Amino acid sequence: MTPAEEERLLMEKVQQADFVVVELTLYTNTHPNDMEALEQWREAIKKAAQVRRQYESRYGPISLNSIPTQQALEVGWRWNQSPWPWQR
Amino acid sequence: MERQQFRGTFMPYVSPLDPCPPIRVKTFVLPPQLFMDTQPPGLPQFSPADALRHGSLWPALVDGFSREEGIS
């Protein structure tokens, strides 16, 4: 597993977790009193945040509202510098 | 291709004056949402990885569209 593949895999996990959150949000829009789905929606948001935090702590922020961690700075993350997350 | 459940087809009129070779059968998608009014709660769900791949969290809503088919 090369570092690039590893990062690609972690990015894919972030995408998967975010997709589940989007799907469940749309579902709860039309089914507001489906308690089970609401519960799963809350869990999905926590899971997505956790996977995103895991990614960002190693490779730098993905969105503009997260702070680069020390580890990301060591890896060489700098503001406004290629490669961007989707190019790596 | 797996079974063509969510597909509709029609035969366009083929004229001898057509400049290009005719497409005899045109296929289009009839998504599962057409046959279901509000989504029932508690449908079986995909795992996150499959959900992203199939484009929906619920297998019942997936119409099996594939890029090879080239239709939307």
PDB file of N, CA and C in Angstrom, chain A residues 31-75:
ATOM      1  N   HIS A  31     -39.441  12.213   5.666  1.00  0.00           N
ATOM      2  CA  HIS A  31     -39.994  11.321   6.691  1.00  0.00           C
ATOM      3  C   HIS A  31     -39.593  11.866   8.055  1.00  0.00           C
ATOM      4  N   PRO A  32     -40.134  13.044   8.463  1.00  0.00           N
ATOM      5  CA  PRO A  32     -39.641  13.663   9.698  1.00  0.00           C
ATOM      6  C   PRO A  32     -39.898  12.833  10.941  1.00  0.00           C
ATOM      7  N   ASN A  33     -40.960  11.975  10.931  1.00  0.00           N
ATOM      8  CA  ASN A  33     -41.205  11.279  12.200  1.00  0.00           C
ATOM      9  C   ASN A  33     -40.745   9.829  12.157  1.00  0.00           C
ATOM     10  N   ASP A  34     -39.759   9.537  11.293  1.00  0.00           N
ATOM     11  CA  ASP A  34     -39.201   8.177  11.283  1.00  0.00           C
ATOM     12  C   ASP A  34     -38.027   8.182  12.263  1.00  0.00           C
ATOM     13  N   MET A  35     -38.322   7.815  13.528  1.00  0.00           N
ATOM     14  CA  MET A  35     -37.317   7.980  14.585  1.00  0.00           C
ATOM     15  C   MET A  35     -36.047   7.182  14.286  1.00  0.00           C
ATOM     16  N   GLU A  36     -36.244   5.974  13.737  1.00  0.00           N
ATOM     17  CA  GLU A  36     -35.090   5.124  13.485  1.00  0.00           C
ATOM     18  C   GLU A  36     -34.144   5.800  12.506  1.00  0.00           C
ATOM     19  N   ALA A  37     -34.719   6.390  11.451  1.00  0.00           N
ATOM     20  CA  ALA A  37     -33.870   7.034  10.447  1.00  0.00           C
ATOM     21  C   ALA A  37     -33.188   8.258  11.046  1.00  0.00           C
ATOM     22  N   LEU A  38     -33.911   8.983  11.900  1.00  0.00           N
ATOM     23  CA  LEU A  38     -33.293  10.166  12.518  1.00  0.00           C
ATOM     24  C   LEU A  38     -32.087   9.746  13.352  1.00  0.00           C
ATOM     25  N   GLU A  39     -32.257   8.630  14.076  1.00  0.00           N
ATOM     26  CA  GLU A  39     -31.155   8.146  14.906  1.00  0.00           C
ATOM     27  C   GLU A  39     -29.963   7.767  14.015  1.00  0.00           C
ATOM     28  N   GLN A  40     -30.252   7.060  12.920  1.00  0.00           N
ATOM     29  CA  GLN A  40     -29.176   6.641  12.016  1.00  0.00           C
ATOM     30  C   GLN A  40     -28.515   7.855  11.384  1.00  0.00           C
ATOM     31  N   TRP A  41     -29.315   8.909  11.159  1.00  0.00           N
ATOM     32  CA  TRP A  41     -28.784  10.137  10.551  1.00  0.00           C
ATOM     33  C   TRP A  41     -27.778  10.787  11.503  1.00  0.00           C
ATOM     34  N   ARG A  42     -28.143  10.790  12.799  1.00  0.00           N
ATOM     35  CA  ARG A  42     -27.207  11.385  13.782  1.00  0.00           C
ATOM     36  C   ARG A  42     -25.926  10.572  13.820  1.00  0.00           C
ATOM     37  N   GLU A  43     -26.078   9.228  13.818  1.00  0.00           N
ATOM     38  CA  GLU A  43     -24.870   8.386  13.859  1.00  0.00           C
ATOM     39  C   GLU A  43     -24.013   8.631  12.618  1.00  0.00           C
ATOM     40  N   ALA A  44     -24.661   8.777  11.454  1.00  0.00           N
ATOM     41  CA  ALA A  44     -23.934   8.959  10.197  1.00  0.00           C
ATOM     42  C   ALA A  44     -23.149  10.255  10.237  1.00  0.00           C
ATOM     43  N   ILE A  45     -23.748  11.313  10.834  1.00  0.00           N
ATOM     44  CA  ILE A  45     -23.030  12.591  10.892  1.00  0.00           C
ATOM     45  C   ILE A  45     -21.795  12.453  11.772  1.00  0.00           C
ATOM     46  N   LYS A  46     -21.965  11.763  12.914  1.00  0.00           N
ATOM     47  CA  LYS A  46     -20.800  11.581  13.796  1.00  0.00           C
ATOM     48  C   LYS A  46     -19.714  10.790  13.078  1.00  0.00           C
ATOM     49  N   LYS A  47     -20.153   9.720  12.378  1.00  0.00           N
ATOM     50  CA  LYS A  47     -19.161   8.863  11.694  1.00  0.00           C
ATOM     51  C   LYS A  47     -18.434   9.671  10.622  1.00  0.00           C
ATOM     52  N   ALA A  48     -19.187  10.467   9.854  1.00  0.00           N
ATOM     53  CA  ALA A  48     -18.575  11.241   8.767  1.00  0.00           C
ATOM     54  C   ALA A  48     -17.585  12.244   9.347  1.00  0.00           C
ATOM     55  N   ALA A  49     -17.968  12.901  10.464  1.00  0.00           N
ATOM     56  CA  ALA A  49     -17.059  13.880  11.075  1.00  0.00           C
ATOM     57  C   ALA A  49     -15.794  13.177  11.550  1.00  0.00           C
ATOM     58  N   GLN A  50     -15.973  11.986  12.108  1.00  0.00           N
ATOM     59  CA  GLN A  50     -14.815  11.262  12.642  1.00  0.00           C
ATOM     60  C   GLN A  50     -13.870  10.858  11.512  1.00  0.00           C
ATOM     61  N   VAL A  51     -14.404  10.342  10.414  1.00  0.00           N
ATOM     62  CA  VAL A  51     -13.547   9.925   9.301  1.00  0.00           C
ATOM     63  C   VAL A  51     -12.877  11.148   8.692  1.00  0.00           C
ATOM     64  N   ARG A  52     -13.633  12.249   8.617  1.00  0.00           N
ATOM     65  CA  ARG A  52     -13.055  13.467   8.047  1.00  0.00           C
ATOM     66  C   ARG A  52     -11.928  13.978   8.920  1.00  0.00           C
ATOM     67  N   ARG A  53     -12.136  13.920  10.249  1.00  0.00           N
ATOM     68  CA  ARG A  53     -11.085  14.393  11.165  1.00  0.00           C
ATOM     69  C   ARG A  53      -9.832  13.525  11.003  1.00  0.00           C
ATOM     70  N   GLN A  54     -10.086  12.209  10.826  1.00  0.00           N
ATOM     71  CA  GLN A  54      -8.964  11.290  10.672  1.00  0.00           C
ATOM     72  C   GLN A  54      -8.153  11.650   9.420  1.00  0.00           C
ATOM     73  N   TYR A  55      -8.859  11.945   8.339  1.00  0.00           N
ATOM     74  CA  TYR A  55      -8.175  12.282   7.086  1.00  0.00           C
ATOM     75  C   TYR A  55      -7.423  13.598   7.240  1.00  0.00           C
ATOM     76  N   GLU A  56      -8.124  14.574   7.807  1.00  0.00           N
ATOM     77  CA  GLU A  56      -7.534  15.913   7.855  1.00  0.00           C
ATOM     78  C   GLU A  56      -6.361  15.969   8.815  1.00  0.00           C
ATOM     79  N   SER A  57      -6.372  15.103   9.824  1.00  0.00           N
ATOM     80  CA  SER A  57      -5.236  15.167  10.754  1.00  0.00           C
ATOM     81  C   SER A  57      -3.972  14.662  10.063  1.00  0.00           C
ATOM     82  N   ARG A  58      -4.156  13.820   9.031  1.00  0.00           N
ATOM     83  CA  ARG A  58      -2.949  13.285   8.395  1.00  0.00           C
ATOM     84  C   ARG A  58      -2.550  14.049   7.140  1.00  0.00           C
ATOM     85  N   TYR A  59      -3.547  14.532   6.384  1.00  0.00           N
ATOM     86  CA  TYR A  59      -3.187  15.072   5.071  1.00  0.00           C
ATOM     87  C   TYR A  59      -3.546  16.536   4.901  1.00  0.00           C
ATOM     88  N   GLY A  60      -4.036  17.146   5.934  1.00  0.00           N
ATOM     89  CA  GLY A  60      -4.370  18.556   5.775  1.00  0.00           C
ATOM     90  C   GLY A  60      -5.858  18.726   5.538  1.00  0.00           C
ATOM     91  N   PRO A  61      -6.366  19.941   5.695  1.00  0.00           N
ATOM     92  CA  PRO A  61      -7.808  20.194   5.616  1.00  0.00           C
ATOM     93  C   PRO A  61      -8.366  19.930   4.219  1.00  0.00           C
ATOM     94  N   ILE A  62      -9.627  19.479   4.205  1.00  0.00           N
ATOM     95  CA  ILE A  62     -10.325  19.267   2.926  1.00  0.00           C
ATOM     96  C   ILE A  62     -11.227  20.454   2.653  1.00  0.00           C
ATOM     97  N   SER A  63     -11.680  21.081   3.728  1.00  0.00           N
ATOM     98  CA  SER A  63     -12.612  22.205   3.483  1.00  0.00           C
ATOM     99  C   SER A  63     -12.048  23.440   4.152  1.00  0.00           C
ATOM    100  N   LEU A  64     -12.675  24.574   3.867  1.00  0.00           N
ATOM    101  CA  LEU A  64     -12.093  25.823   4.359  1.00  0.00           C
ATOM    102  C   LEU A  64     -12.393  26.033   5.838  1.00  0.00           C
ATOM    103  N   ASN A  65     -13.287  25.190   6.430  1.00  0.00           N
ATOM    104  CA  ASN A  65     -13.538  25.462   7.833  1.00  0.00           C
ATOM    105  C   ASN A  65     -12.872  24.427   8.734  1.00  0.00           C
ATOM    106  N   SER A  66     -11.660  23.944   8.332  1.00  0.00           N
ATOM    107  CA  SER A  66     -10.936  23.097   9.282  1.00  0.00           C
ATOM    108  C   SER A  66      -9.487  23.561   9.347  1.00  0.00           C
ATOM    109  N   ILE A  67      -8.913  23.411  10.547  1.00  0.00           N
ATOM    110  CA  ILE A  67      -7.585  23.978  10.802  1.00  0.00           C
ATOM    111  C   ILE A  67      -6.536  22.909  10.496  1.00  0.00           C
ATOM    112  N   PRO A  68      -5.455  23.226   9.787  1.00  0.00           N
ATOM    113  CA  PRO A  68      -4.412  22.218   9.523  1.00  0.00           C
ATOM    114  C   PRO A  68      -3.739  21.798  10.823  1.00  0.00           C
ATOM    115  N   THR A  69      -3.586  20.475  11.004  1.00  0.00           N
ATOM    116  CA  THR A  69      -2.965  19.997  12.241  1.00  0.00           C
ATOM    117  C   THR A  69      -1.445  20.055  12.077  1.00  0.00           C
ATOM    118  N   GLN A  70      -0.752  19.865  13.204  1.00  0.00           N
ATOM    119  CA  GLN A  70       0.713  19.899  13.182  1.00  0.00           C
ATOM    120  C   GLN A  70       1.225  18.833  12.216  1.00  0.00           C
ATOM    121  N   GLN A  71       0.567  17.645  12.307  1.00  0.00           N
ATOM    122  CA  GLN A  71       1.046  16.534  11.469  1.00  0.00           C
ATOM    123  C   GLN A  71       0.900  16.885   9.997  1.00  0.00           C
ATOM    124  N   ALA A  72      -0.217  17.577   9.662  1.00  0.00           N
ATOM    125  CA  ALA A  72      -0.426  17.924   8.253  1.00  0.00           C
ATOM    126  C   ALA A  72       0.661  18.899   7.812  1.00  0.00           C
ATOM    127  N   LEU A  73       1.022  19.824   8.692  1.00  0.00           N
ATOM    128  CA  LEU A  73       2.054  20.802   8.324  1.00  0.00           C
ATOM    129  C   LEU A  73       3.379  20.086   8.102  1.00  0.00           C
ATOM    130  N   GLU A  74       3.645  19.057   8.938  1.00  0.00           N
ATOM    131  CA  GLU A  74       4.903  18.319   8.745  1.00  0.00           C
ATOM    132  C   GLU A  74       4.889  17.617   7.389  1.00  0.00           C
ATOM    133  N   VAL A  75       3.666  17.058   7.033  1.00  0.00           N
ATOM    134  CA  VAL A  75       3.598  16.332   5.770  1.00  0.00           C
ATOM    135  C   VAL A  75       3.854  17.303   4.618  1.00  0.00           C
TER     136      VAL A  75
END
